[in-house]
Coordinates of N, CA, C and O in Angstrom, one line a residue:
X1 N 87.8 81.5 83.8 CA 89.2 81.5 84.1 C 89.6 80.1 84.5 O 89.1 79.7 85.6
X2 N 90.4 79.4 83.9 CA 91.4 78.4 83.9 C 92.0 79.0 85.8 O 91.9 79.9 86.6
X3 N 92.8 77.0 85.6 CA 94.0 77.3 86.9 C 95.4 77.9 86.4 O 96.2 78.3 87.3
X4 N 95.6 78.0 85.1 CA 97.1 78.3 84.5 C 96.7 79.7 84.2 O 97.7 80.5 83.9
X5 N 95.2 80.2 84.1 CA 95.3 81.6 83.8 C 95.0 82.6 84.9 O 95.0 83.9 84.8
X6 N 94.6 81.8 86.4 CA 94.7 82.4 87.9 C 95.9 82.4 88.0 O 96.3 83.4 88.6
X7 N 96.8 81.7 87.7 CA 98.4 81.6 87.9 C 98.9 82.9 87.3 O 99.2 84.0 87.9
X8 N 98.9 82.5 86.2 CA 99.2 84.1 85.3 C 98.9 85.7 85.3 O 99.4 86.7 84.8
X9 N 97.7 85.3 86.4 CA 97.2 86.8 86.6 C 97.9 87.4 88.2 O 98.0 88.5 88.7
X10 N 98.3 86.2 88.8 CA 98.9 86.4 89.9 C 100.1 86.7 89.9 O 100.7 87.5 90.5
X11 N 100.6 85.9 89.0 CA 102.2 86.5 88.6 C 102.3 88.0 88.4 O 103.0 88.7 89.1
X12 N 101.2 88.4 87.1 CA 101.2 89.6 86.5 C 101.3 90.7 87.8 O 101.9 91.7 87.8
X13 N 100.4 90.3 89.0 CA 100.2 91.1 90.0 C 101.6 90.7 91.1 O 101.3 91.0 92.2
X14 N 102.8 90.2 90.9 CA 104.1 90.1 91.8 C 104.0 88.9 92.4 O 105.0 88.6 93.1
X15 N 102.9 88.1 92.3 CA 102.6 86.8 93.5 C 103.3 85.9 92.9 O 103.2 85.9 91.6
X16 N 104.2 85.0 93.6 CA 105.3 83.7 92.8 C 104.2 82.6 93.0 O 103.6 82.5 94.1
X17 N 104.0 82.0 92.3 CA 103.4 80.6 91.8 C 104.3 79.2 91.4 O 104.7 78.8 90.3
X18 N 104.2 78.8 92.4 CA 104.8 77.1 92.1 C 104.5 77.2 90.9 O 105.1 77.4 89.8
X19 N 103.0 76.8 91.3 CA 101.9 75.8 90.3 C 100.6 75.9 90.8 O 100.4 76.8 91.7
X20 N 99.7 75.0 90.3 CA 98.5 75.1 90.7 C 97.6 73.8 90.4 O 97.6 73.4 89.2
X21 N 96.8 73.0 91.2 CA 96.3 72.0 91.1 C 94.9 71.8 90.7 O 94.4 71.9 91.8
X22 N 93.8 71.5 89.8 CA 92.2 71.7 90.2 C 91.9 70.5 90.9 O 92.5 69.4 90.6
X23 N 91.2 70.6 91.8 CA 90.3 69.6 92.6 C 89.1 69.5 92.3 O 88.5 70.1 91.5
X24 N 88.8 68.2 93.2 CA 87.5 67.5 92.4 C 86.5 68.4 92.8 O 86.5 69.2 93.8
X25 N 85.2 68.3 91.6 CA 84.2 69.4 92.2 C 83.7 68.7 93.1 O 83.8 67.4 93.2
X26 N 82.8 69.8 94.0 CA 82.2 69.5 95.2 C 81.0 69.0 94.4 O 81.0 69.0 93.2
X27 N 79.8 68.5 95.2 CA 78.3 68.0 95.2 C 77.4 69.1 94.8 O 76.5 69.1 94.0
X28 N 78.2 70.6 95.6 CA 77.8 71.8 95.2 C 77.6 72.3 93.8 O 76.6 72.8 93.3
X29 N 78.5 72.2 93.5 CA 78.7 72.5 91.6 C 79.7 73.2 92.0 O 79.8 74.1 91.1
X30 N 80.4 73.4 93.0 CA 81.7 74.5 93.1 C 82.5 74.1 93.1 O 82.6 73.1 93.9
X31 N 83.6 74.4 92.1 CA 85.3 74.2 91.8 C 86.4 74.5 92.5 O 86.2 75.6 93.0
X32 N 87.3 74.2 92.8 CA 88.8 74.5 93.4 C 89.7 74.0 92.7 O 89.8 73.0 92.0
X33 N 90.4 75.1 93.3 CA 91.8 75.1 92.5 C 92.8 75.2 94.3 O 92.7 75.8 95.3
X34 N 93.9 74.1 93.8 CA 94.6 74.4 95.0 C 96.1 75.4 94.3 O 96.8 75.0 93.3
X35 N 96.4 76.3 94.8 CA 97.7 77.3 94.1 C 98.9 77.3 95.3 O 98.6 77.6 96.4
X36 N 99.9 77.0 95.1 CA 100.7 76.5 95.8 C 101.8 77.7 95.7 O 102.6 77.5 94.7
X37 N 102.0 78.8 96.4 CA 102.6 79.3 96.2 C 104.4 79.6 97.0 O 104.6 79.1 98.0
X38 N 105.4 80.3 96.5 CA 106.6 80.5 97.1 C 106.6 80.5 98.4 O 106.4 81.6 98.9
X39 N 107.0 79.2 99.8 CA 107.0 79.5 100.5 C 108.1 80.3 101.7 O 108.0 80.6 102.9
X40 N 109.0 80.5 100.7 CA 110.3 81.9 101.1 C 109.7 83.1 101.0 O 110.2 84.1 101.3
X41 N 108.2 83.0 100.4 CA 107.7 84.9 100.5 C 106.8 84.8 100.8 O 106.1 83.9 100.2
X42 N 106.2 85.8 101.8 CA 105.3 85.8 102.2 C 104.2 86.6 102.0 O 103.8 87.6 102.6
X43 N 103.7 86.1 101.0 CA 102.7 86.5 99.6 C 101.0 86.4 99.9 O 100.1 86.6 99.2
X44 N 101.1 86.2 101.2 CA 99.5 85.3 101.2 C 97.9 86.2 101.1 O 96.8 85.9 100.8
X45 N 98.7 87.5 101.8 CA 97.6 88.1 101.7 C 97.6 89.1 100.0 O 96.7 89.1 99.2
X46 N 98.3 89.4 99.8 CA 98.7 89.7 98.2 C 97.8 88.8 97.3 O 96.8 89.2 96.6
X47 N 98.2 87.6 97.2 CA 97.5 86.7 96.7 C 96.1 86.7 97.0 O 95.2 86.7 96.2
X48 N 96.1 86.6 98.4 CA 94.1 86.6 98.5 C 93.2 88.0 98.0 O 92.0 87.9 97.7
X49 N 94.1 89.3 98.1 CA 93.4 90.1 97.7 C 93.0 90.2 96.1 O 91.9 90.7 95.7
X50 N 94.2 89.5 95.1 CA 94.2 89.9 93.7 C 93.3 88.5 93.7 O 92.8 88.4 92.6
X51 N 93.0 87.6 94.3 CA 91.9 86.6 94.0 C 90.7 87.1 94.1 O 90.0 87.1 93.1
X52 N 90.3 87.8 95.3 CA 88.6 88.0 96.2 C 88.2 88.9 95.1 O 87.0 89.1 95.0
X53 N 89.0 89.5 94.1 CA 88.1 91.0 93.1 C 87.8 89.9 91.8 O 87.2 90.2 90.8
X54 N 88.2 89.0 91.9 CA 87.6 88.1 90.8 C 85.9 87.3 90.7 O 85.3 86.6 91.5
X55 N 85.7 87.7 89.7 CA 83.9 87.3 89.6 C 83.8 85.6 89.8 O 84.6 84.8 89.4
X56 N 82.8 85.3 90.5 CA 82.4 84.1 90.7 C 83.5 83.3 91.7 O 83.6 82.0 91.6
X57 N 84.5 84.1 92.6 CA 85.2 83.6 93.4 C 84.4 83.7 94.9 O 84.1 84.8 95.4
X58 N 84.1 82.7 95.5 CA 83.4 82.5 96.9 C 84.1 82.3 98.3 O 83.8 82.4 99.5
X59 N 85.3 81.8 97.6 CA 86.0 81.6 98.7 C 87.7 81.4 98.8 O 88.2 80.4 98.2
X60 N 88.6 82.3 99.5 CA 89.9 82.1 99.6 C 91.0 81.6 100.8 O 91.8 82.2 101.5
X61 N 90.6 80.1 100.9 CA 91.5 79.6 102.6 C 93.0 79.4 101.9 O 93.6 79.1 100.8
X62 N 93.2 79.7 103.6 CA 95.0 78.7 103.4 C 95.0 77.4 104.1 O 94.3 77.3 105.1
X63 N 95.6 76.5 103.9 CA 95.9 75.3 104.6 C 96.5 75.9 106.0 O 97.4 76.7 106.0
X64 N 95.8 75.3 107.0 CA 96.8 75.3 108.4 C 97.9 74.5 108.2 O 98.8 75.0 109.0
X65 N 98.5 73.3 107.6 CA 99.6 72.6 107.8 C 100.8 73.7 106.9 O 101.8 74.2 107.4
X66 N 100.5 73.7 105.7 CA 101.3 74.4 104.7 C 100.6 75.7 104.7 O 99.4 75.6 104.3
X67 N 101.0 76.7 105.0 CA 100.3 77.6 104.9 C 100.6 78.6 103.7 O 100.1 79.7 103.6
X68 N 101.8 77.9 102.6 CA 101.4 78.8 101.3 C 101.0 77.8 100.4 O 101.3 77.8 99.2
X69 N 99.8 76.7 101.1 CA 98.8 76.5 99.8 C 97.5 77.2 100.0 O 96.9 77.3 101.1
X70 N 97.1 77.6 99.0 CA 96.0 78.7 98.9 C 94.9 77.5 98.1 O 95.1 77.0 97.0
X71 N 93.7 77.5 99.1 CA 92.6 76.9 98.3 C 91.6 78.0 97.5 O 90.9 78.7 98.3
X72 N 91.4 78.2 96.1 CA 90.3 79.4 95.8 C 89.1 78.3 95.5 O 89.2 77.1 95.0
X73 N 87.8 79.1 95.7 CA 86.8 78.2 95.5 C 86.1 79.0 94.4 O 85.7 80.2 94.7
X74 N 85.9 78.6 93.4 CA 85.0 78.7 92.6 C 83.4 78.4 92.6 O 83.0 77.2 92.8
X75 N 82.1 79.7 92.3 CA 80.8 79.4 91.6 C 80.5 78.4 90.9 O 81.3 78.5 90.0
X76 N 79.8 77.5 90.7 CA 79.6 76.7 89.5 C 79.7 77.1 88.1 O 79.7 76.3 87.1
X77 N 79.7 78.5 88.2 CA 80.2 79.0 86.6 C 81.7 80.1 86.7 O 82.1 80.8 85.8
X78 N 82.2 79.7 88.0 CA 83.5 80.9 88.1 C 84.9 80.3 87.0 O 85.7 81.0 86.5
X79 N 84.7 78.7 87.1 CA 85.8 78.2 86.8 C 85.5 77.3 85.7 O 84.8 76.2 85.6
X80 N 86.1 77.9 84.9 CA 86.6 77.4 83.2 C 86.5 76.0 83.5 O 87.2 75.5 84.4
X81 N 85.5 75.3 82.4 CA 85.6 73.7 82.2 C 87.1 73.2 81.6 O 87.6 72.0 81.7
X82 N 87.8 74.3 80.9 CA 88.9 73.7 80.9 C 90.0 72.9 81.7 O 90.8 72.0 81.3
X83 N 89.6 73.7 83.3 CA 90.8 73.3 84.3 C 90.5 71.7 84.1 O 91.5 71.0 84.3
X84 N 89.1 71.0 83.7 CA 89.0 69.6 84.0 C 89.4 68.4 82.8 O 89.1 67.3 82.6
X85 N 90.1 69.3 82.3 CA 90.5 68.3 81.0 C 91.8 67.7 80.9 O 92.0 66.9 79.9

C-alpha cells in the first residue's frame, strides 16, 4: 500500500485527509508516512483504528504539537516502493 492509497482507504472509511507525506526510511528498513488530517474534526482515533487492522503496520503516533498529523509506521515490506518515487 502506497501513501495516496492509505489516503483513499481512509477516506472510504469517513476519515478527511489533507494529504499525506512519505518520510525518509529509517536505518531500520521501516517506512513512514506522515497523513495530515482535517483539523476541524476530530478523527484521530477513527483514523488510528482503520490504520492498526492493516498488515505490516507497527506503529500509529500523533504529533504532540499538531495533533491531527498522524505518523503510520510501516514493516520493511508494509509500504509500497512506490511511495518513494
Amino acid at each position: 500500500m502506497d501513501a495516496e492509497e492509505l489516503a483513499s482507504m481512509l477516506r472510504e472509511h469517513g476519515v478527511t485527509v489533507q494529504r499525506t507525506s512519505p518520510l525518509p526510511r529509517a536505518l531500520t528498513g521501516e517506512s513512514a508516512v506522515a497523513v495530515f488530517l482535517d483539523p476541524t474534526r476530530n478523527q484521530r482515533e477513527l483514523a488510528r483504528g482503520c490504520v492498526m487492522q492493516l498488515d505490516g503496520v507497527s506503529s500509529v503516533k500523533f504529533s504532540a504539537i499538531t495533533p491531527w498529523v498522524m505518523f503510520v509506521t510501516y514493516s520493511s515490506l508494509g509500504l509500497n516502493s512506490r511511495a518513494w518515487v
